[in-house]
């Protein structure tokens, strides 16, 4: 437990809760989950399975119809995978990641993390006894080839990438993924590609998967899940895609830990992946409106550097001009305006001049909250 640091963002949550109890209006820009309900057809499929008696253990790898649905989903995106050998279904993408780390990383290994990065990667890497090493990108999650090459030494056993990225919303393009794979082949490490936000991309952008670069998954483990695209965070349903050997090892871990993802949740997952995708499109359209508005407002605020995100539901503006640590600034903004954000330091030491804002809240709240914040920032600049 000594290797797991206490959450740096807990202080903000506690403060926001306290202010809310006192009757203050709080604008929740810190939330890391969709604010939409799970689509009705998915809920109905879960209820039907539950009422139909689907309440027992399932195969550790996942139920065959869901493995087929995942195979079909990837086929529709132009990727050939085999549901019964390349896939393991897990209780959330988090468990896919953790089982992946447990089965590929030894204690003492170095694991590169393309940063800024979701804090959970570093915590999990430490938990398995390995050492996370940040590989900073250029603004907007642009790969810095020289930095990556200099950090990818022979002692590195894995690299974690996340596209679209939490917290920047940046994506890695085809050439960047190819370059990463070349390096993985040359220095013999595994690339963990967390693609959980792949459906949440804007302006008709087509997200590139690491599978495009490495279709045989010799050096790649894809992490994905239904939490974000189908607004199913509480259902806990994720999966990994990789070569049969790695996946088999992960199945063994799952057999001996969680046993399987929840049975009727897996049935709901089949409906999510094979049923109508209209509600996903509706959510994406709404996120795009919010993304446009939030970046327009940030770009207008003097002193803030803001990159237009291509995907996910976060922006990660740079507040260097205020000269305060991200925790101090986030706390000040919360106390004075009710706007809750996530301090940049949570995503890597070098991001202590950034704040992450999620746009998983209504357009009205986005406009109102940021107007309050803007007035306040002008007074302390
Ligand atoms: C980058 C990233 N990967 C994975 C997850 C977790 O996904 P799940 O709910 O499937 O465990 C999150 C949740 O915030 C995330 O931001």
GROMACS .gro file of C-alpha atoms and ligand atoms in nm:
model
  397
    1UNK     CA    1   0.000   0.000   0.000
    2UNK     CA    2   0.298   0.228   0.050
    3UNK     CA    3   0.344   0.225  -0.327
    4UNK     CA    4  -0.007   0.363  -0.382
    5UNK     CA    5  -0.019   0.738  -0.312
    6UNK     CA    6  -0.343   0.888  -0.178
    7UNK     CA    7  -0.555   1.045  -0.449
    8UNK     CA    8  -0.446   1.403  -0.511
    9UNK     CA    9  -0.794   1.500  -0.619
   10UNK     CA   10  -0.976   1.387  -0.305
   11UNK     CA   11  -0.920   1.726  -0.143
   12UNK     CA   12  -1.109   1.893  -0.428
   13UNK     CA   13  -1.400   1.648  -0.403
   14UNK     CA   14  -1.428   1.704  -0.029
   15UNK     CA   15  -1.421   2.080  -0.067
   16UNK     CA   16  -1.682   2.073  -0.348
   17UNK     CA   17  -1.907   1.851  -0.134
   18UNK     CA   18  -1.872   2.084   0.165
   19UNK     CA   19  -1.958   2.392  -0.044
   20UNK     CA   20  -2.255   2.214  -0.201
   21UNK     CA   21  -2.387   2.124   0.145
   22UNK     CA   22  -2.365   2.493   0.235
   23UNK     CA   23  -2.600   2.563  -0.058
   24UNK     CA   24  -2.342   2.692  -0.308
   25UNK     CA   25  -2.397   2.623  -0.680
   26UNK     CA   26  -2.115   2.391  -0.791
   27UNK     CA   27  -2.021   2.340  -1.158
   28UNK     CA   28  -1.892   1.985  -1.188
   29UNK     CA   29  -1.615   2.006  -1.448
   30UNK     CA   30  -1.418   1.738  -1.261
   31UNK     CA   31  -1.644   1.443  -1.344
   32UNK     CA   32  -1.479   1.163  -1.546
   33UNK     CA   33  -1.795   0.995  -1.665
   34UNK     CA   34  -2.074   1.066  -1.916
   35UNK     CA   35  -2.377   1.254  -1.779
   36UNK     CA   36  -2.619   1.068  -2.012
   37UNK     CA   37  -2.831   0.771  -1.901
   38UNK     CA   38  -2.742   0.424  -2.034
   39UNK     CA   39  -2.945   0.377  -2.359
   40UNK     CA   40  -3.287   0.215  -2.300
   41UNK     CA   41  -3.228  -0.082  -2.530
   42UNK     CA   42  -2.915  -0.171  -2.328
   43UNK     CA   43  -3.095  -0.142  -1.994
   44UNK     CA   44  -3.380  -0.358  -2.127
   45UNK     CA   45  -3.138  -0.626  -2.245
   46UNK     CA   46  -2.977  -0.635  -1.898
   47UNK     CA   47  -3.314  -0.660  -1.722
   48UNK     CA   48  -3.433  -0.931  -1.962
   49UNK     CA   49  -3.120  -1.138  -1.900
   50UNK     CA   50  -3.156  -1.097  -1.525
   51UNK     CA   51  -3.523  -1.196  -1.529
   52UNK     CA   52  -3.440  -1.483  -1.762
   53UNK     CA   53  -3.215  -1.633  -1.496
   54UNK     CA   54  -2.876  -1.527  -1.626
   55UNK     CA   55  -2.737  -1.509  -1.276
   56UNK     CA   56  -2.455  -1.764  -1.274
   57UNK     CA   57  -2.082  -1.763  -1.344
   58UNK     CA   58  -1.992  -1.730  -1.711
   59UNK     CA   59  -1.675  -1.856  -1.884
   60UNK     CA   60  -1.383  -1.647  -1.751
   61UNK     CA   61  -1.309  -1.519  -2.103
   62UNK     CA   62  -1.666  -1.392  -2.150
   63UNK     CA   63  -1.992  -1.526  -2.299
   64UNK     CA   64  -1.959  -1.639  -2.663
   65UNK     CA   65  -2.226  -1.393  -2.795
   66UNK     CA   66  -2.029  -1.101  -2.646
   67UNK     CA   67  -1.698  -1.230  -2.783
   68UNK     CA   68  -1.871  -1.254  -3.124
   69UNK     CA   69  -2.015  -0.903  -3.082
   70UNK     CA   70  -1.668  -0.763  -3.008
   71UNK     CA   71  -1.528  -0.949  -3.310
   72UNK     CA   72  -1.810  -0.797  -3.521
   73UNK     CA   73  -1.753  -0.449  -3.382
   74UNK     CA   74  -1.385  -0.465  -3.482
   75UNK     CA   75  -1.471  -0.615  -3.823
   76UNK     CA   76  -1.696  -0.312  -3.884
   77UNK     CA   77  -1.391  -0.093  -3.818
   78UNK     CA   78  -1.179  -0.295  -4.062
   79UNK     CA   79  -0.992  -0.517  -3.812
   80UNK     CA   80  -0.977  -0.893  -3.816
   81UNK     CA   81  -0.976  -1.046  -3.468
   82UNK     CA   82  -1.101  -1.380  -3.338
   83UNK     CA   83  -1.345  -1.351  -3.050
   84UNK     CA   84  -1.250  -1.687  -2.901
   85UNK     CA   85  -0.873  -1.634  -2.893
   86UNK     CA   86  -0.793  -1.259  -2.912
   87UNK     CA   87  -1.046  -1.126  -2.658
   88UNK     CA   88  -1.100  -1.135  -2.282
   89UNK     CA   89  -1.402  -0.959  -2.127
   90UNK     CA   90  -1.344  -0.801  -1.786
   91UNK     CA   91  -1.533  -0.604  -1.518
   92UNK     CA   92  -1.438  -0.265  -1.669
   93UNK     CA   93  -1.136  -0.156  -1.871
   94UNK     CA   94  -0.955  -0.104  -1.540
   95UNK     CA   95  -0.952  -0.479  -1.478
   96UNK     CA   96  -0.837  -0.545  -1.836
   97UNK     CA   97  -0.544  -0.310  -1.774
   98UNK     CA   98  -0.459  -0.461  -1.439
   99UNK     CA   99  -0.474  -0.821  -1.565
  100UNK     CA  100  -0.265  -0.707  -1.862
  101UNK     CA  101   0.001  -0.554  -1.638
  102UNK     CA  102   0.002  -0.859  -1.409
  103UNK     CA  103   0.055  -1.095  -1.699
  104UNK     CA  104   0.324  -0.903  -1.891
  105UNK     CA  105   0.528  -0.699  -1.640
  106UNK     CA  106   0.779  -0.815  -1.379
  107UNK     CA  107   0.862  -0.638  -1.054
  108UNK     CA  108   1.154  -0.402  -1.115
  109UNK     CA  109   1.069  -0.335  -1.483
  110UNK     CA  110   1.045   0.016  -1.622
  111UNK     CA  111   0.711   0.098  -1.784
  112UNK     CA  112   0.683   0.407  -2.001
  113UNK     CA  113   0.369   0.619  -1.977
  114UNK     CA  114   0.300   0.866  -2.256
  115UNK     CA  115   0.195   1.172  -2.061
  116UNK     CA  116  -0.007   1.363  -1.958
  117UNK     CA  117  -0.179   1.043  -1.849
  118UNK     CA  118  -0.471   0.913  -1.645
  119UNK     CA  119  -0.327   0.863  -1.293
  120UNK     CA  120  -0.448   0.501  -1.264
  121UNK     CA  121  -0.174   0.377  -1.502
  122UNK     CA  122   0.104   0.485  -1.265
  123UNK     CA  123  -0.074   0.344  -0.962
  124UNK     CA  124  -0.126   0.004  -1.126
  125UNK     CA  125   0.232  -0.009  -1.253
  126UNK     CA  126   0.358   0.061  -0.901
  127UNK     CA  127   0.118  -0.197  -0.759
  128UNK     CA  128   0.277  -0.474  -0.967
  129UNK     CA  129   0.619  -0.360  -0.839
  130UNK     CA  130   0.733  -0.192  -1.161
  131UNK     CA  131   0.842   0.170  -1.210
  132UNK     CA  132   0.636   0.417  -1.417
  133UNK     CA  133   0.847   0.651  -1.632
  134UNK     CA  134   0.670   0.952  -1.785
  135UNK     CA  135   0.730   1.028  -2.153
  136UNK     CA  136   0.600   1.384  -2.200
  137UNK     CA  137   0.433   1.477  -2.528
  138UNK     CA  138   0.410   1.816  -2.699
  139UNK     CA  139   0.090   2.020  -2.635
  140UNK     CA  140  -0.222   1.833  -2.750
  141UNK     CA  141  -0.063   1.486  -2.696
  142UNK     CA  142   0.167   1.518  -3.000
  143UNK     CA  143   0.430   1.248  -2.987
  144UNK     CA  144   0.783   1.377  -2.924
  145UNK     CA  145   0.985   1.118  -3.112
  146UNK     CA  146   1.321   1.216  -2.966
  147UNK     CA  147   1.198   1.206  -2.605
  148UNK     CA  148   1.034   0.866  -2.659
  149UNK     CA  149   1.347   0.720  -2.820
  150UNK     CA  150   1.568   0.848  -2.539
  151UNK     CA  151   1.346   0.687  -2.271
  152UNK     CA  152   1.286   0.355  -2.450
  153UNK     CA  153   1.592   0.175  -2.314
  154UNK     CA  154   1.643  -0.201  -2.299
  155UNK     CA  155   1.507  -0.221  -1.944
  156UNK     CA  156   1.163  -0.102  -2.057
  157UNK     CA  157   0.904  -0.379  -2.076
  158UNK     CA  158   0.597  -0.179  -2.177
  159UNK     CA  159   0.464   0.156  -2.297
  160UNK     CA  160   0.116   0.285  -2.216
  161UNK     CA  161  -0.056   0.508  -2.467
  162UNK     CA  162  -0.412   0.641  -2.456
  163UNK     CA  163  -0.583   0.766  -2.770
  164UNK     CA  164  -0.805   0.970  -2.758
  165UNK     CA  165  -0.631   1.089  -2.447
  166UNK     CA  166  -0.755   1.168  -2.098
  167UNK     CA  167  -0.684   1.457  -2.007
  168UNK     CA  168  -0.600   1.641  -2.334
  169UNK     CA  169  -0.850   1.493  -2.581
  170UNK     CA  170  -0.555   1.460  -2.822
  171UNK     CA  171  -0.520   1.161  -3.055
  172UNK     CA  172  -0.224   0.975  -3.201
  173UNK     CA  173  -0.226   0.949  -3.581
  174UNK     CA  174  -0.129   0.658  -3.803
  175UNK     CA  175   0.234   0.767  -3.847
  176UNK     CA  176   0.285   0.817  -3.475
  177UNK     CA  177   0.143   0.471  -3.400
  178UNK     CA  178   0.368   0.318  -3.669
  179UNK     CA  179   0.670   0.485  -3.516
  180UNK     CA  180   0.574   0.353  -3.171
  181UNK     CA  181   0.539   0.000  -3.309
  182UNK     CA  182   0.879   0.018  -3.486
  183UNK     CA  183   1.036   0.111  -3.156
  184UNK     CA  184   0.844  -0.164  -2.969
  185UNK     CA  185   0.974  -0.420  -3.220
  186UNK     CA  186   1.327  -0.288  -3.203
  187UNK     CA  187   1.348  -0.268  -2.823
  188UNK     CA  188   1.106  -0.551  -2.755
  189UNK     CA  189   0.836  -0.401  -2.535
  190UNK     CA  190   0.456  -0.430  -2.525
  191UNK     CA  191   0.234  -0.135  -2.614
  192UNK     CA  192  -0.076  -0.103  -2.397
  193UNK     CA  193  -0.311   0.105  -2.612
  194UNK     CA  194  -0.606   0.231  -2.411
  195UNK     CA  195  -0.867   0.319  -2.673
  196UNK     CA  196  -1.171   0.349  -2.447
  197UNK     CA  197  -1.264   0.692  -2.590
  198UNK     CA  198  -1.240   0.580  -2.955
  199UNK     CA  199  -1.610   0.640  -3.032
  200UNK     CA  200  -1.605   0.988  -2.884
  201UNK     CA  201  -1.432   1.179  -3.166
  202UNK     CA  202  -1.549   1.497  -3.335
  203UNK     CA  203  -1.572   1.669  -3.675
  204UNK     CA  204  -1.619   1.328  -3.841
  205UNK     CA  205  -1.262   1.235  -3.744
  206UNK     CA  206  -1.171   0.868  -3.791
  207UNK     CA  207  -0.978   0.737  -3.490
  208UNK     CA  208  -0.679   0.516  -3.573
  209UNK     CA  209  -0.631   0.206  -3.358
  210UNK     CA  210  -0.295   0.056  -3.267
  211UNK     CA  211  -0.439  -0.250  -3.447
  212UNK     CA  212  -0.382  -0.064  -3.776
  213UNK     CA  213  -0.010  -0.063  -3.705
  214UNK     CA  214   0.009  -0.409  -3.546
  215UNK     CA  215  -0.277  -0.625  -3.683
  216UNK     CA  216  -0.121  -0.946  -3.546
  217UNK     CA  217  -0.087  -0.792  -3.199
  218UNK     CA  218   0.264  -0.920  -3.153
  219UNK     CA  219   0.358  -0.614  -2.949
  220UNK     CA  220   0.016  -0.470  -2.873
  221UNK     CA  221  -0.256  -0.511  -2.612
  222UNK     CA  222  -0.567  -0.305  -2.682
  223UNK     CA  223  -0.769  -0.193  -2.379
  224UNK     CA  224  -1.129  -0.097  -2.443
  225UNK     CA  225  -1.469  -0.097  -2.276
  226UNK     CA  226  -1.829   0.017  -2.284
  227UNK     CA  227  -1.820   0.270  -1.998
  228UNK     CA  228  -1.771   0.582  -2.206
  229UNK     CA  229  -1.931   0.515  -2.547
  230UNK     CA  230  -2.249   0.364  -2.401
  231UNK     CA  231  -2.255   0.556  -2.075
  232UNK     CA  232  -2.220   0.233  -1.876
  233UNK     CA  233  -1.962   0.328  -1.612
  234UNK     CA  234  -2.142   0.160  -1.323
  235UNK     CA  235  -2.215  -0.162  -1.511
  236UNK     CA  236  -1.841  -0.247  -1.522
  237UNK     CA  237  -1.777  -0.392  -1.865
  238UNK     CA  238  -1.446  -0.376  -2.047
  239UNK     CA  239  -1.221  -0.599  -2.252
  240UNK     CA  240  -0.872  -0.648  -2.389
  241UNK     CA  241  -0.762  -0.757  -2.735
  242UNK     CA  242  -0.425  -0.916  -2.788
  243UNK     CA  243  -0.235  -1.218  -2.912
  244UNK     CA  244  -0.370  -1.557  -2.794
  245UNK     CA  245  -0.084  -1.617  -2.550
  246UNK     CA  246  -0.123  -1.288  -2.362
  247UNK     CA  247  -0.502  -1.319  -2.361
  248UNK     CA  248  -0.483  -1.676  -2.229
  249UNK     CA  249  -0.264  -1.554  -1.941
  250UNK     CA  250  -0.514  -1.281  -1.865
  251UNK     CA  251  -0.798  -1.536  -1.868
  252UNK     CA  252  -0.604  -1.734  -1.608
  253UNK     CA  253  -0.572  -1.424  -1.391
  254UNK     CA  254  -0.941  -1.358  -1.427
  255UNK     CA  255  -1.031  -1.723  -1.342
  256UNK     CA  256  -0.850  -1.676  -1.014
  257UNK     CA  257  -0.959  -1.323  -0.923
  258UNK     CA  258  -1.290  -1.180  -1.046
  259UNK     CA  259  -1.402  -1.510  -1.213
  260UNK     CA  260  -1.582  -1.321  -1.491
  261UNK     CA  261  -1.758  -0.998  -1.577
  262UNK     CA  262  -2.116  -0.995  -1.438
  263UNK     CA  263  -2.333  -1.235  -1.641
  264UNK     CA  264  -2.636  -1.014  -1.722
  265UNK     CA  265  -2.410  -0.713  -1.779
  266UNK     CA  266  -2.241  -0.911  -2.054
  267UNK     CA  267  -2.583  -0.971  -2.213
  268UNK     CA  268  -2.647  -0.594  -2.202
  269UNK     CA  269  -2.306  -0.549  -2.366
  270UNK     CA  270  -2.414  -0.765  -2.661
  271UNK     CA  271  -2.711  -0.532  -2.716
  272UNK     CA  272  -2.490  -0.223  -2.681
  273UNK     CA  273  -2.249  -0.343  -2.950
  274UNK     CA  274  -2.498  -0.502  -3.191
  275UNK     CA  275  -2.814  -0.291  -3.138
  276UNK     CA  276  -2.893   0.058  -3.266
  277UNK     CA  277  -2.601   0.301  -3.235
  278UNK     CA  278  -2.830   0.608  -3.254
  279UNK     CA  279  -2.783   0.700  -2.888
  280UNK     CA  280  -2.403   0.692  -2.925
  281UNK     CA  281  -2.430   0.933  -3.218
  282UNK     CA  282  -2.664   1.159  -3.016
  283UNK     CA  283  -2.413   1.170  -2.728
  284UNK     CA  284  -2.126   1.244  -2.966
  285UNK     CA  285  -2.325   1.527  -3.128
  286UNK     CA  286  -2.396   1.678  -2.787
  287UNK     CA  287  -2.032   1.643  -2.673
  288UNK     CA  288  -1.920   1.812  -2.993
  289UNK     CA  289  -2.144   2.115  -2.922
  290UNK     CA  290  -1.999   2.135  -2.571
  291UNK     CA  291  -1.642   2.086  -2.696
  292UNK     CA  292  -1.690   2.371  -2.946
  293UNK     CA  293  -1.830   2.599  -2.676
  294UNK     CA  294  -1.577   2.519  -2.405
  295UNK     CA  295  -1.275   2.563  -2.636
  296UNK     CA  296  -1.423   2.884  -2.780
  297UNK     CA  297  -1.454   3.026  -2.427
  298UNK     CA  298  -1.107   2.913  -2.315
  299UNK     CA  299  -0.944   3.050  -2.631
  300UNK     CA  300  -1.105   3.388  -2.557
  301UNK     CA  301  -0.966   3.412  -2.204
  302UNK     CA  302  -0.646   3.610  -2.215
  303UNK     CA  303  -0.345   3.423  -2.078
  304UNK     CA  304  -0.480   3.069  -2.125
  305UNK     CA  305  -0.322   2.835  -2.381
  306UNK     CA  306  -0.582   2.588  -2.502
  307UNK     CA  307  -0.557   2.315  -2.768
  308UNK     CA  308  -0.878   2.208  -2.945
  309UNK     CA  309  -0.937   1.843  -2.843
  310UNK     CA  310  -1.022   1.591  -3.116
  311UNK     CA  311  -1.186   1.337  -2.885
  312UNK     CA  312  -1.289   1.220  -2.533
  313UNK     CA  313  -1.467   1.483  -2.317
  314UNK     CA  314  -1.185   1.682  -2.160
  315UNK     CA  315  -0.985   2.000  -2.219
  316UNK     CA  316  -0.651   2.060  -2.054
  317UNK     CA  317  -0.570   2.433  -2.071
  318UNK     CA  318  -0.238   2.579  -1.961
  319UNK     CA  319  -0.257   2.840  -1.682
  320UNK     CA  320   0.120   2.912  -1.653
  321UNK     CA  321   0.057   3.287  -1.654
  322UNK     CA  322  -0.111   3.272  -1.314
  323UNK     CA  323   0.208   3.131  -1.161
  324UNK     CA  324   0.026   2.907  -0.908
  325UNK     CA  325   0.044   2.532  -0.853
  326UNK     CA  326  -0.250   2.350  -1.012
  327UNK     CA  327  -0.386   2.244  -0.671
  328UNK     CA  328  -0.374   2.600  -0.534
  329UNK     CA  329  -0.535   2.742  -0.848
  330UNK     CA  330  -0.803   2.470  -0.864
  331UNK     CA  331  -0.890   2.527  -0.498
  332UNK     CA  332  -0.905   2.904  -0.539
  333UNK     CA  333  -1.129   2.879  -0.846
  334UNK     CA  334  -1.358   2.635  -0.665
  335UNK     CA  335  -1.388   2.849  -0.352
  336UNK     CA  336  -1.449   3.172  -0.542
  337UNK     CA  337  -1.665   3.052  -0.832
  338UNK     CA  338  -1.797   2.701  -0.759
  339UNK     CA  339  -1.613   2.562  -1.065
  340UNK     CA  340  -1.457   2.223  -0.983
  341UNK     CA  341  -1.168   2.111  -1.203
  342UNK     CA  342  -0.893   1.850  -1.168
  343UNK     CA  343  -0.539   1.976  -1.093
  344UNK     CA  344  -0.295   1.901  -1.376
  345UNK     CA  345  -0.038   1.755  -1.135
  346UNK     CA  346  -0.258   1.440  -1.114
  347UNK     CA  347  -0.165   1.365  -1.477
  348UNK     CA  348   0.212   1.401  -1.440
  349UNK     CA  349   0.454   1.617  -1.242
  350UNK     CA  350   0.529   1.842  -1.536
  351UNK     CA  351   0.161   1.943  -1.577
  352UNK     CA  352   0.134   2.143  -1.257
  353UNK     CA  353   0.035   2.454  -1.458
  354UNK     CA  354  -0.266   2.285  -1.621
  355UNK     CA  355  -0.622   2.211  -1.508
  356UNK     CA  356  -0.847   1.945  -1.657
  357UNK     CA  357  -1.208   2.037  -1.734
  358UNK     CA  358  -1.450   1.763  -1.829
  359UNK     CA  359  -1.746   1.869  -2.044
  360UNK     CA  360  -1.976   1.611  -1.906
  361UNK     CA  361  -2.224   1.876  -1.790
  362UNK     CA  362  -2.494   2.083  -1.964
  363UNK     CA  363  -2.414   2.365  -2.207
  364UNK     CA  364  -2.589   2.610  -1.971
  365UNK     CA  365  -2.368   2.505  -1.679
  366UNK     CA  366  -2.058   2.522  -1.901
  367UNK     CA  367  -2.140   2.880  -2.003
  368UNK     CA  368  -2.243   2.994  -1.655
  369UNK     CA  369  -1.953   2.830  -1.469
  370UNK     CA  370  -1.685   2.949  -1.709
  371UNK     CA  371  -1.825   3.305  -1.709
  372UNK     CA  372  -1.785   3.309  -1.329
  373UNK     CA  373  -1.434   3.165  -1.355
  374UNK     CA  374  -1.333   3.414  -1.623
  375UNK     CA  375  -1.440   3.712  -1.410
  376UNK     CA  376  -1.243   3.576  -1.115
  377UNK     CA  377  -0.928   3.494  -1.314
  378UNK     CA  378  -0.914   3.853  -1.442
  379UNK     CA  379  -0.894   3.976  -1.081
  380UNK     CA  380  -0.590   3.764  -0.989
  381UNK     CA  381  -0.382   3.770  -1.307
  382LIG     C1  382  -0.824   0.658  -2.007
  382LIG     C2  383  -0.919   0.575  -1.930
  382LIG     N1  384  -0.913   0.441  -1.939
  382LIG     C3  385  -0.997   0.363  -1.870
  382LIG     C4  386  -1.093   0.419  -1.785
  382LIG     C5  387  -1.180   0.328  -1.700
  382LIG     O1  388  -1.270   0.255  -1.773
  382LIG     P1  389  -1.369   0.149  -1.703
  382LIG     O2  390  -1.482   0.224  -1.647
  382LIG     O3  391  -1.410   0.061  -1.817
  382LIG     O4  392  -1.291   0.074  -1.600
  382LIG     C6  393  -1.101   0.558  -1.773
  382LIG     C7  394  -1.200   0.616  -1.679
  382LIG     O5  395  -1.198   0.731  -1.646
  382LIG     C8  396  -1.014   0.638  -1.848
  382LIG     O6  397  -1.019   0.771  -1.840
   0.00000   0.00000   0.00000
